[in-house]
PDB file of C-alpha atoms in Angstrom:
ATOM      1  CA  MET A   1      50.554  96.126  99.961  1.00 38.00           C
ATOM      2  CA  LYS A   2      50.009  92.504  98.422  1.00 43.00           C
ATOM      3  CA  LYS A   3      48.416  94.291  95.254  1.00 41.00           C
ATOM      4  CA  LEU A   4      51.429  96.564  94.929  1.00 36.00           C
ATOM      5  CA  TRP A   5      53.889  93.615  95.180  1.00 39.00           C
ATOM      6  CA  ARG A   6      51.570  91.687  92.523  1.00 46.00           C
ATOM      7  CA  PHE A   7      51.948  94.921  90.074  1.00 35.00           C
ATOM      8  CA  LEU A   8      55.634  95.106  90.683  1.00 37.00           C
ATOM      9  CA  LYS A   9      55.983  91.102  89.892  1.00 43.00           C
ATOM     10  CA  SER A  10      54.061  91.448  86.837  1.00 43.00           C
ATOM     11  CA  LEU A  11      56.612  94.334  85.703  1.00 39.00           C
ATOM     12  CA  PHE A  12      59.727  92.410  86.251  1.00 40.00           C
ATOM     13  CA  VAL A  13      58.790  88.887  85.433  1.00 43.00           C
ATOM     14  CA  ARG A  14      57.296  87.731  82.307  1.00 45.00           C
ATOM     15  CA  ARG A  15      56.723  84.222  80.942  1.00 40.00           C
ATOM     16  CA  ARG A  16      57.010  83.298  77.439  1.00 40.00           C
ATOM     17  CA  PRO A  17      54.931  80.462  76.355  1.00 35.00           C
ATOM     18  CA  VAL A  18      57.267  77.500  75.393  1.00 33.00           C
ATOM     19  CA  GLN A  19      56.164  73.980  73.751  1.00 32.00           C
ATOM     20  CA  LEU A  20      58.281  71.539  75.622  1.00 31.00           C
ATOM     21  CA  ALA A  21      59.845  68.838  73.595  1.00 32.00           C
ATOM     22  CA  ALA A  22      61.546  65.643  74.685  1.00 35.00           C
ATOM     23  CA  ASP A  23      65.011  66.941  73.396  1.00 48.00           C
ATOM     24  CA  LYS A  24      64.467  70.359  75.125  1.00 55.00           C
ATOM     25  CA  PRO A  25      63.074  69.536  78.795  1.00 80.00           C
ATOM     26  CA  PHE A  26      63.329  73.209  79.951  1.00 90.00           C
ATOM     27  CA  ARG A  27      61.312  76.319  80.406  1.00 96.00           C
ATOM     28  CA  ARG A  28      62.246  79.686  78.667  1.00 97.00           C
ATOM     29  CA  TRP A  29      60.900  82.945  80.331  1.00 97.00           C
ATOM     30  CA  ASP A  30      62.016  86.518  80.750  1.00 97.00           C
ATOM     31  CA  ALA A  31      62.674  88.751  83.711  1.00 97.00           C
ATOM     32  CA  ARG A  32      62.257  92.593  83.690  1.00 96.00           C
ATOM     33  CA  CYS A  33      65.186  94.288  85.267  1.00 97.00           C
ATOM     34  CA  LEU A  34      66.045  97.870  85.897  1.00 95.00           C
ATOM     35  CA  GLY A  35      69.422  99.836  85.015  1.00 93.00           C
ATOM     36  CA  LYS A  36      70.565 103.197  84.346  1.00 92.00           C
ATOM     37  CA  GLY A  37      69.026 103.271  80.946  1.00 91.00           C
ATOM     38  CA  GLY A  38      65.759 102.191  81.857  1.00 94.00           C
ATOM     39  CA  VAL A  39      63.940  98.330  81.908  1.00 96.00           C
ATOM     40  CA  HIS A  40      65.534  95.789  79.938  1.00 98.00           C
ATOM     41  CA  ARG A  41      64.797  91.935  79.508  1.00 98.00           C
ATOM     42  CA  MET A  42      66.846  89.277  80.853  1.00 98.00           C
ATOM     43  CA  SER A  43      66.080  85.802  79.425  1.00 98.00           C
ATOM     44  CA  CYS A  44      66.366  82.706  81.674  1.00 98.00           C
ATOM     45  CA  VAL A  45      66.206  78.885  81.117  1.00 98.00           C
ATOM     46  CA  GLU A  46      64.948  76.713  83.673  1.00 98.00           C
ATOM     47  CA  TRP A  47      65.195  73.175  84.321  1.00 98.00           C
ATOM     48  CA  GLY A  48      63.614  70.856  86.754  1.00 97.00           C
ATOM     49  CA  ASP A  49      60.510  71.231  89.113  1.00 96.00           C
ATOM     50  CA  PRO A  50      59.446  74.762  89.301  1.00 96.00           C
ATOM     51  CA  ALA A  51      58.048  74.191  92.681  1.00 96.00           C
ATOM     52  CA  ASN A  52      61.139  72.549  93.928  1.00 97.00           C
ATOM     53  CA  PRO A  53      62.479  75.138  96.574  1.00 97.00           C
ATOM     54  CA  ARG A  54      65.856  73.985  96.280  1.00 98.00           C
ATOM     55  CA  VAL A  55      67.275  76.377  93.590  1.00 98.00           C
ATOM     56  CA  LEU A  56      70.492  76.569  91.421  1.00 98.00           C
ATOM     57  CA  VAL A  57      71.691  79.355  89.631  1.00 98.00           C
ATOM     58  CA  CYS A  58      74.196  78.939  86.849  1.00 98.00           C
ATOM     59  CA  VAL A  59      75.794  82.027  85.269  1.00 98.00           C
ATOM     60  CA  HIS A  60      77.992  81.696  82.265  1.00 98.00           C
ATOM     61  CA  GLY A  61      81.232  83.627  81.198  1.00 98.00           C
ATOM     62  CA  LEU A  62      81.815  86.865  79.384  1.00 96.00           C
ATOM     63  CA  THR A  63      80.614  86.363  75.888  1.00 96.00           C
ATOM     64  CA  ARG A  64      78.831  82.997  76.609  1.00 97.00           C
ATOM     65  CA  ASN A  65      75.224  81.948  77.377  1.00 98.00           C
ATOM     66  CA  ALA A  66      72.698  80.041  79.427  1.00 98.00           C
ATOM     67  CA  ARG A  67      73.051  77.035  77.109  1.00 98.00           C
ATOM     68  CA  ASP A  68      76.666  76.231  77.958  1.00 98.00           C
ATOM     69  CA  PHE A  69      74.881  74.657  81.134  1.00 98.00           C
ATOM     70  CA  ASP A  70      72.423  72.254  79.324  1.00 98.00           C
ATOM     71  CA  ASP A  71      74.373  69.000  80.423  1.00 97.00           C
ATOM     72  CA  LEU A  72      75.021  70.151  84.035  1.00 98.00           C
ATOM     73  CA  ALA A  73      71.589  71.391  84.407  1.00 98.00           C
ATOM     74  CA  GLN A  74      70.021  68.509  83.260  1.00 97.00           C
ATOM     75  CA  ALA A  75      72.005  66.057  85.422  1.00 97.00           C
ATOM     76  CA  LEU A  76      71.239  68.257  88.701  1.00 98.00           C
ATOM     77  CA  SER A  77      67.395  69.084  87.649  1.00 97.00           C
ATOM     78  CA  THR A  78      66.234  65.809  89.859  1.00 96.00           C
ATOM     79  CA  HIS A  79      67.880  67.512  92.718  1.00 97.00           C
ATOM     80  CA  TYR A  80      67.063  71.476  91.920  1.00 98.00           C
ATOM     81  CA  ARG A  81      65.161  73.906  89.936  1.00 98.00           C
ATOM     82  CA  VAL A  82      67.957  75.082  87.990  1.00 98.00           C
ATOM     83  CA  ILE A  83      67.998  78.772  86.399  1.00 98.00           C
ATOM     84  CA  CYS A  84      70.544  79.589  83.836  1.00 98.00           C
ATOM     85  CA  PRO A  85      70.146  83.252  83.083  1.00 98.00           C
ATOM     86  CA  ASP A  86      71.533  84.976  79.551  1.00 98.00           C
ATOM     87  CA  VAL A  87      73.237  87.882  81.050  1.00 98.00           C
ATOM     88  CA  VAL A  88      71.919  90.921  79.354  1.00 98.00           C
ATOM     89  CA  GLY A  89      73.746  91.600  76.184  1.00 98.00           C
ATOM     90  CA  ARG A  90      74.232  87.864  75.650  1.00 98.00           C
ATOM     91  CA  GLY A  91      71.898  84.882  74.288  1.00 97.00           C
ATOM     92  CA  GLU A  92      68.486  85.916  73.986  1.00 97.00           C
ATOM     93  CA  SER A  93      68.408  88.890  76.436  1.00 98.00           C
ATOM     94  CA  ASP A  94      68.229  92.483  75.445  1.00 98.00           C
ATOM     95  CA  TRP A  95      71.153  94.568  74.614  1.00 98.00           C
ATOM     96  CA  LEU A  96      72.019  97.737  76.596  1.00 97.00           C
ATOM     97  CA  LEU A  97      71.851 101.287  74.981  1.00 95.00           C
ATOM     98  CA  ASN A  98      74.823 102.398  76.850  1.00 95.00           C
ATOM     99  CA  LYS A  99      77.699  99.885  76.063  1.00 94.00           C
ATOM    100  CA  LEU A 100      79.620 101.104  79.360  1.00 93.00           C
ATOM    101  CA  ASP A 101      76.702  99.988  81.409  1.00 95.00           C
ATOM    102  CA  TYR A 102      78.243  96.287  80.827  1.00 96.00           C
ATOM    103  CA  GLN A 103      79.389  96.070  84.224  1.00 95.00           C
ATOM    104  CA  ILE A 104      79.384  93.393  87.227  1.00 95.00           C
ATOM    105  CA  PRO A 105      77.105  95.651  89.563  1.00 96.00           C
ATOM    106  CA  GLN A 106      74.371  95.750  86.805  1.00 97.00           C
ATOM    107  CA  TYR A 107      74.535  92.061  86.539  1.00 98.00           C
ATOM    108  CA  ALA A 108      74.420  91.292  89.871  1.00 97.00           C
ATOM    109  CA  ALA A 109      71.507  93.465  90.488  1.00 97.00           C
ATOM    110  CA  ASP A 110      69.690  91.735  87.693  1.00 98.00           C
ATOM    111  CA  ILE A 111      70.062  88.403  88.795  1.00 98.00           C
ATOM    112  CA  PHE A 112      68.979  89.675  92.235  1.00 97.00           C
ATOM    113  CA  MET A 113      65.959  91.388  91.179  1.00 96.00           C
ATOM    114  CA  MET A 114      65.057  88.173  89.042  1.00 97.00           C
ATOM    115  CA  LEU A 115      65.310  86.009  92.308  1.00 98.00           C
ATOM    116  CA  LYS A 116      63.386  88.529  94.450  1.00 96.00           C
ATOM    117  CA  ALA A 117      60.502  88.953  91.837  1.00 95.00           C
ATOM    118  CA  ARG A 118      60.122  85.081  91.856  1.00 96.00           C
ATOM    119  CA  GLY A 119      60.104  85.054  95.744  1.00 96.00           C
ATOM    120  CA  ILE A 120      63.475  82.805  95.947  1.00 98.00           C
ATOM    121  CA  LYS A 121      65.388  83.636  98.862  1.00 97.00           C
ATOM    122  CA  GLU A 122      68.276  81.332  98.943  1.00 98.00           C
ATOM    123  CA  VAL A 123      70.193  79.531  95.967  1.00 98.00           C
ATOM    124  CA  ASP A 124      73.285  77.592  95.424  1.00 98.00           C
ATOM    125  CA  TRP A 125      75.315  79.108  92.684  1.00 98.00           C
ATOM    126  CA  VAL A 126      77.744  77.817  89.960  1.00 98.00           C
ATOM    127  CA  GLY A 127      79.646  80.757  88.094  1.00 98.00           C
ATOM    128  CA  THR A 128      82.026  80.276  85.242  1.00 98.00           C
ATOM    129  CA  SER A 129      84.405  83.078  84.835  1.00 97.00           C
ATOM    130  CA  MET A 130      82.389  86.252  84.841  1.00 97.00           C
ATOM    131  CA  GLY A 131      79.469  84.257  86.423  1.00 98.00           C
ATOM    132  CA  GLY A 132      82.082  83.600  89.248  1.00 98.00           C
ATOM    133  CA  LEU A 133      82.667  87.171  89.867  1.00 98.00           C
ATOM    134  CA  ILE A 134      79.029  88.055  89.951  1.00 98.00           C
ATOM    135  CA  GLY A 135      78.665  85.283  92.311  1.00 98.00           C
ATOM    136  CA  MET A 136      81.748  86.492  94.445  1.00 98.00           C
ATOM    137  CA  GLY A 137      80.071  90.070  94.500  1.00 97.00           C
ATOM    138  CA  LEU A 138      76.608  88.968  95.586  1.00 98.00           C
ATOM    139  CA  ALA A 139      77.968  86.270  98.206  1.00 98.00           C
ATOM    140  CA  ALA A 140      80.152  89.073  99.910  1.00 98.00           C
ATOM    141  CA  GLN A 141      76.903  91.438 100.723  1.00 96.00           C
ATOM    142  CA  PRO A 142      74.937  90.924 103.774  1.00 96.00           C
ATOM    143  CA  HIS A 143      71.971  89.137 103.732  1.00 95.00           C
ATOM    144  CA  ASN A 144      72.909  87.690 100.379  1.00 97.00           C
ATOM    145  CA  PRO A 145      70.935  84.532  98.810  1.00 97.00           C
ATOM    146  CA  ILE A 146      73.726  82.386  98.229  1.00 98.00           C
ATOM    147  CA  ARG A 147      74.126  79.332 100.284  1.00 98.00           C
ATOM    148  CA  ARG A 148      76.772  77.358  98.275  1.00 98.00           C
ATOM    149  CA  LEU A 149      79.092  78.746  95.773  1.00 98.00           C
ATOM    150  CA  VAL A 150      81.067  76.990  92.874  1.00 98.00           C
ATOM    151  CA  LEU A 151      83.730  79.300  91.418  1.00 98.00           C
ATOM    152  CA  ASN A 152      84.762  77.599  87.802  1.00 98.00           C
ATOM    153  CA  ASP A 153      88.187  78.853  86.946  1.00 98.00           C
ATOM    154  CA  VAL A 154      87.902  82.231  88.459  1.00 98.00           C
ATOM    155  CA  GLY A 155      88.955  83.852  91.773  1.00 98.00           C
ATOM    156  CA  PRO A 156      90.056  87.044  93.489  1.00 98.00           C
ATOM    157  CA  VAL A 157      92.998  87.600  91.080  1.00 97.00           C
ATOM    158  CA  ILE A 158      92.349  87.660  87.414  1.00 94.00           C
ATOM    159  CA  THR A 159      95.800  87.973  85.298  1.00 93.00           C
ATOM    160  CA  GLY A 160      96.471  90.850  83.008  1.00 90.00           C
ATOM    161  CA  ALA A 161      97.841  88.420  80.406  1.00 90.00           C
ATOM    162  CA  SER A 162      94.239  86.701  80.339  1.00 92.00           C
ATOM    163  CA  LEU A 163      92.469  90.005  80.059  1.00 90.00           C
ATOM    164  CA  GLN A 164      94.978  91.124  77.282  1.00 88.00           C
ATOM    165  CA  ARG A 165      93.998  87.900  75.531  1.00 89.00           C
ATOM    166  CA  ILE A 166      90.240  88.269  75.727  1.00 88.00           C
ATOM    167  CA  GLY A 167      90.236  91.724  74.883  1.00 86.00           C
ATOM    168  CA  GLU A 168      91.832  90.770  71.459  1.00 85.00           C
ATOM    169  CA  TYR A 169      88.906  89.108  70.465  1.00 86.00           C
ATOM    170  CA  VAL A 170      85.762  89.975  72.301  1.00 89.00           C
ATOM    171  CA  GLY A 171      83.417  92.102  70.145  1.00 90.00           C
ATOM    172  CA  ARG A 172      85.569  91.850  67.206  1.00 89.00           C
ATOM    173  CA  ALA A 173      84.404  88.517  65.452  1.00 91.00           C
ATOM    174  CA  PRO A 174      83.664  88.814  61.896  1.00 93.00           C
ATOM    175  CA  ASP A 175      80.429  87.448  59.892  1.00 95.00           C
ATOM    176  CA  PHE A 176      80.669  83.805  58.896  1.00 97.00           C
ATOM    177  CA  PRO A 177      79.473  82.555  55.714  1.00 97.00           C
ATOM    178  CA  THR A 178      78.670  79.213  56.985  1.00 97.00           C
ATOM    179  CA  LEU A 179      77.952  77.477  60.406  1.00 97.00           C
ATOM    180  CA  GLU A 180      81.049  75.227  59.844  1.00 97.00           C
ATOM    181  CA  ALA A 181      83.176  78.482  59.445  1.00 98.00           C
ATOM    182  CA  ALA A 182      81.621  79.927  62.592  1.00 97.00           C
ATOM    183  CA  GLU A 183      82.524  76.581  64.438  1.00 98.00           C
ATOM    184  CA  SER A 184      85.998  76.828  63.254  1.00 97.00           C
ATOM    185  CA  PHE A 185      86.227  80.282  64.964  1.00 95.00           C
ATOM    186  CA  ILE A 186      84.522  79.229  68.096  1.00 96.00           C
ATOM    187  CA  ARG A 187      86.967  76.195  68.300  1.00 96.00           C
ATOM    188  CA  ALA A 188      90.034  78.546  67.821  1.00 94.00           C
ATOM    189  CA  VAL A 189      89.162  81.223  70.363  1.00 92.00           C
ATOM    190  CA  SER A 190      87.799  78.609  72.804  1.00 95.00           C
ATOM    191  CA  VAL A 191      90.760  76.227  72.804  1.00 95.00           C
ATOM    192  CA  GLY A 192      90.761  76.396  76.573  1.00 96.00           C
ATOM    193  CA  PHE A 193      87.325  74.361  76.948  1.00 97.00           C
ATOM    194  CA  GLY A 194      89.645  71.418  76.577  1.00 96.00           C
ATOM    195  CA  ASP A 195      88.941  68.299  74.405  1.00 95.00           C
ATOM    196  CA  LEU A 196      85.124  68.565  73.609  1.00 97.00           C
ATOM    197  CA  THR A 197      83.289  66.263  71.397  1.00 97.00           C
ATOM    198  CA  ASP A 198      82.250  67.166  67.605  1.00 98.00           C
ATOM    199  CA  ALA A 199      78.500  67.152  69.062  1.00 97.00           C
ATOM    200  CA  GLN A 200      79.469  69.398  72.091  1.00 98.00           C
ATOM    201  CA  TRP A 201      81.426  71.926  69.794  1.00 98.00           C
ATOM    202  CA  ARG A 202      78.538  72.024  67.513  1.00 98.00           C
ATOM    203  CA  HIS A 203      75.936  72.649  70.478  1.00 98.00           C
ATOM    204  CA  VAL A 204      78.497  75.473  71.614  1.00 98.00           C
ATOM    205  CA  THR A 205      78.572  77.207  68.100  1.00 98.00           C
ATOM    206  CA  LEU A 206      74.922  76.813  67.593  1.00 97.00           C
ATOM    207  CA  HIS A 207      74.139  78.528  70.810  1.00 97.00           C
ATOM    208  CA  SER A 208      76.988  81.277  70.347  1.00 97.00           C
ATOM    209  CA  MET A 209      75.655  82.264  66.977  1.00 97.00           C
ATOM    210  CA  LYS A 210      72.672  83.414  65.071  1.00 96.00           C
ATOM    211  CA  GLU A 211      71.872  83.511  61.341  1.00 96.00           C
ATOM    212  CA  GLU A 212      70.968  86.853  59.998  1.00 94.00           C
ATOM    213  CA  GLY A 213      70.760  87.829  56.427  1.00 93.00           C
ATOM    214  CA  GLY A 214      72.506  84.839  55.047  1.00 94.00           C
ATOM    215  CA  VAL A 215      75.701  85.178  57.457  1.00 97.00           C
ATOM    216  CA  TRP A 216      76.190  83.990  61.031  1.00 98.00           C
ATOM    217  CA  ARG A 217      77.086  86.287  63.817  1.00 97.00           C
ATOM    218  CA  MET A 218      78.032  86.362  67.470  1.00 96.00           C
ATOM    219  CA  ARG A 219      74.803  86.167  69.705  1.00 96.00           C
ATOM    220  CA  TYR A 220      76.222  88.860  72.275  1.00 97.00           C
ATOM    221  CA  ASP A 221      76.542  92.521  71.797  1.00 97.00           C
ATOM    222  CA  PRO A 222      79.966  93.637  70.345  1.00 95.00           C
ATOM    223  CA  GLY A 223      79.758  96.545  72.727  1.00 95.00           C
ATOM    224  CA  ILE A 224      80.532  94.078  75.788  1.00 95.00           C
ATOM    225  CA  GLY A 225      83.993  94.722  74.308  1.00 91.00           C
ATOM    226  CA  ASP A 226      84.260  98.480  74.429  1.00 87.00           C
ATOM    227  CA  ALA A 227      83.161  98.101  78.344  1.00 82.00           C
ATOM    228  CA  PHE A 228      85.608  95.362  78.639  1.00 85.00           C
ATOM    229  CA  ARG A 229      88.519  97.294  77.173  1.00 82.00           C
ATOM    230  CA  ILE A 230      88.278 100.250  79.454  1.00 81.00           C
ATOM    231  CA  GLY A 231      89.254  98.320  82.311  1.00 71.00           C
ATOM    232  CA  PRO A 232      92.659  97.905  84.012  1.00 68.00           C
ATOM    233  CA  ILE A 233      95.721  96.356  82.127  1.00 73.00           C
ATOM    234  CA  GLY A 234      97.349  94.931  84.789  1.00 84.00           C
ATOM    235  CA  ASP A 235      96.367  91.953  87.091  1.00 90.00           C
ATOM    236  CA  VAL A 236      93.147  92.685  88.878  1.00 92.00           C
ATOM    237  CA  ALA A 237      92.747  91.757  92.698  1.00 96.00           C
ATOM    238  CA  ILE A 238      89.630  91.632  94.630  1.00 97.00           C
ATOM    239  CA  TRP A 239      90.706  90.116  97.825  1.00 98.00           C
ATOM    240  CA  PRO A 240      88.470  91.972 100.036  1.00 98.00           C
ATOM    241  CA  ILE A 241      85.265  90.803  98.188  1.00 98.00           C
ATOM    242  CA  TYR A 242      86.386  87.003  98.519  1.00 98.00           C
ATOM    243  CA  ASP A 243      87.508  87.345 102.243  1.00 98.00           C
ATOM    244  CA  ALA A 244      83.668  88.608 103.111  1.00 98.00           C
ATOM    245  CA  ILE A 245      82.289  85.561 101.780  1.00 98.00           C
ATOM    246  CA  LYS A 246      80.991  83.281 104.365  1.00 98.00           C
ATOM    247  CA  CYS A 247      79.250  80.400 102.616  1.00 98.00           C
ATOM    248  CA  PRO A 248      81.083  77.267 101.535  1.00 98.00           C
ATOM    249  CA  VAL A 249      83.053  77.650  98.379  1.00 98.00           C
ATOM    250  CA  MET A 250      84.572  75.397  95.905  1.00 98.00           C
ATOM    251  CA  VAL A 251      87.006  76.458  93.190  1.00 98.00           C
ATOM    252  CA  ILE A 252      87.525  74.603  89.871  1.00 98.00           C
ATOM    253  CA  ARG A 253      90.525  75.572  87.763  1.00 98.00           C
ATOM    254  CA  GLY A 254      91.741  74.317  84.443  1.00 98.00           C
ATOM    255  CA  ALA A 255      95.145  72.878  84.675  1.00 98.00           C
ATOM    256  CA  SER A 256      96.530  75.076  81.878  1.00 97.00           C
ATOM    257  CA  SER A 257      94.459  78.449  82.752  1.00 97.00           C
ATOM    258  CA  ASP A 258      95.947  81.640  82.230  1.00 95.00           C
ATOM    259  CA  LEU A 259      93.179  83.570  84.161  1.00 96.00           C
ATOM    260  CA  LEU A 260      93.558  81.641  87.528  1.00 97.00           C
ATOM    261  CA  LEU A 261      96.747  80.765  88.602  1.00 97.00           C
ATOM    262  CA  PRO A 262      97.833  78.140  91.005  1.00 98.00           C
ATOM    263  CA  GLU A 263      98.983  80.458  93.619  1.00 98.00           C
ATOM    264  CA  THR A 264      95.864  82.131  93.679  1.00 98.00           C
ATOM    265  CA  VAL A 265      94.019  78.881  94.337  1.00 98.00           C
ATOM    266  CA  THR A 266      96.473  78.142  97.096  1.00 98.00           C
ATOM    267  CA  GLU A 267      95.658  81.243  98.714  1.00 98.00           C
ATOM    268  CA  MET A 268      91.972  80.893  98.246  1.00 98.00           C
ATOM    269  CA  THR A 269      92.067  77.680 100.266  1.00 98.00           C
ATOM    270  CA  ARG A 270      94.072  79.453 103.048  1.00 98.00           C
ATOM    271  CA  ARG A 271      92.039  82.644 103.779  1.00 98.00           C
ATOM    272  CA  GLY A 272      88.321  84.081 103.417  1.00 98.00           C
ATOM    273  CA  PRO A 273      86.043  81.179 102.963  1.00 98.00           C
ATOM    274  CA  ARG A 274      88.910  78.659 102.648  1.00 98.00           C
ATOM    275  CA  ALA A 275      87.584  76.984  99.222  1.00 98.00           C
ATOM    276  CA  LYS A 276      87.820  73.506  98.454  1.00 98.00           C
ATOM    277  CA  ALA A 277      90.010  73.383  95.267  1.00 98.00           C
ATOM    278  CA  VAL A 278      89.842  70.959  92.344  1.00 98.00           C
ATOM    279  CA  GLU A 279      91.937  70.970  89.297  1.00 98.00           C
ATOM    280  CA  ILE A 280      90.611  69.789  86.041  1.00 98.00           C
ATOM    281  CA  PRO A 281      93.609  68.336  83.626  1.00 97.00           C
ATOM    282  CA  ASN A 282      93.840  69.030  80.184  1.00 96.00           C
ATOM    283  CA  VAL A 283      91.887  72.158  80.184  1.00 98.00           C
ATOM    284  CA  GLY A 284      92.540  75.932  80.204  1.00 97.00           C
ATOM    285  CA  HIS A 285      90.269  78.649  80.775  1.00 96.00           C
ATOM    286  CA  ALA A 286      87.382  77.334  81.237  1.00 97.00           C
ATOM    287  CA  PRO A 287      86.140  73.842  82.049  1.00 98.00           C
ATOM    288  CA  MET A 288      82.840  73.471  80.149  1.00 98.00           C
ATOM    289  CA  LEU A 289      81.150  71.356  82.819  1.00 98.00           C
ATOM    290  CA  MET A 290      79.600  69.185  80.266  1.00 98.00           C
ATOM    291  CA  ASP A 291      81.337  65.811  80.681  1.00 95.00           C
ATOM    292  CA  ALA A 292      80.249  63.308  83.405  1.00 97.00           C
ATOM    293  CA  ALA A 293      83.568  63.757  85.472  1.00 97.00           C
ATOM    294  CA  GLN A 294      83.365  67.593  85.791  1.00 98.00           C
ATOM    295  CA  ILE A 295      79.553  67.459  86.292  1.00 98.00           C
ATOM    296  CA  ASN A 296      80.127  64.840  89.116  1.00 98.00           C
ATOM    297  CA  ILE A 297      82.572  67.243  90.924  1.00 98.00           C
ATOM    298  CA  VAL A 298      80.229  69.960  91.043  1.00 98.00           C
ATOM    299  CA  ARG A 299      77.387  67.548  92.311  1.00 98.00           C
ATOM    300  CA  GLU A 300      79.338  66.018  95.083  1.00 97.00           C
ATOM    301  CA  PHE A 301      80.197  69.613  96.522  1.00 98.00           C
ATOM    302  CA  LEU A 302      76.490  70.924  96.069  1.00 98.00           C
ATOM    303  CA  LEU A 303      74.747  67.976  97.333  1.00 96.00           C
ATOM    304  CA  ALA A 304      77.315  66.662 100.357  1.00 88.00           C
ATOM    305  CA  GLU A 305      75.491  68.696 102.761  1.00 68.00           C
ATOM    306  CA  THR A 306      72.472  66.563 101.830  1.00 53.00           C
ATOM    307  CA  ARG A 307      73.580  63.237 101.942  1.00 47.00           C
ATOM    308  CA  THR A 308      75.377  63.692 105.221  1.00 43.00           C
ATOM    309  CA  ALA A 309      72.432  65.274 106.852  1.00 42.00           C
TER     310      ALA A 309
END
C-alpha cells in the first residue's frame, strides 16, 4: 500500500525547480489533477516554511490568479505555510480542452486532490469571489479540511446584475500593443478593486497578462467565458450550502459591491455558521487584500484562536 501511495503521489504532484530570489521568497510547484478530459496541471505558489503544519490556502476570483495574494501571503507566511493555486485555466496552470468543464466542482476537486497528495489534512481558507464559492462548496461537505473560512466579497446570493456585468468582458479582452495599454484595460474592468497604488496596479497587470508575438494577452483561457455565460441570468442563491458550513466564517464586503449585497451579509450573520461581517469602505468587487488594513482584518480573524488559546 505504501508503494502504491508513493506512486499516486508522484502522479499528482510534480515539483518544478525554482531559484529563490530576495524579491521572490516563494516556491512554485505543480499539482496533477484529474478531470473529465484526463489529467491536467495546476500550478501553485507556496510561501513560508514547507514543514509548517499550519496551512493557509488562498484562492482567487474568476479571471484572477495566485499572485493576487503576494502581499497577504508574505504577511502571513511567518504563521502559515501559504499555498496559492492558479485555478485551472488561469495563471500558469493548464487550460482545459472542454471549456464547459470550467465549473466549481472541478476546481474544488483539484484543490482537494492537491491537499490529499501533499498529506495536508486541515487548512484555513481565504477565497475571493469564485475562490470563496469553492471554499463554501468544500466547507459544506462532511469530513472537509477547512478549519476557518474567509469569504472575500462573496456569499450565498450572487446578483444577476453582477453576473451580467462580468459576462460582458470575461473572455472577450482584445490583444494590447503595449503593457501600458493592457494596464489601462485592467484598471477599467477592475475599478471595484479600489484605490490601488501605481505599483499595485502594475503588479496586478503583470500577472494578469503575458506577452506573446509582440502583443499582450490575458493570462487566462478565454473559454472560461463560454462556461460562465451558459449560467443563470438572474440572482443565484445557494443558502443550503452555506447553512451546512460548521466552521467559523468571516465575510468581507466591499462597501459598493454589486455582487454581495448588504442584506445578504446581514442574513449570513444570522443563519448557518453566523459569519462575522466586515465592510471595506471605498471598494467594490472585490477588496484586493493588499494594503495593511485589509491584511490585518484577515490576520485578526485567522489568528484570534491562537492568541486566546
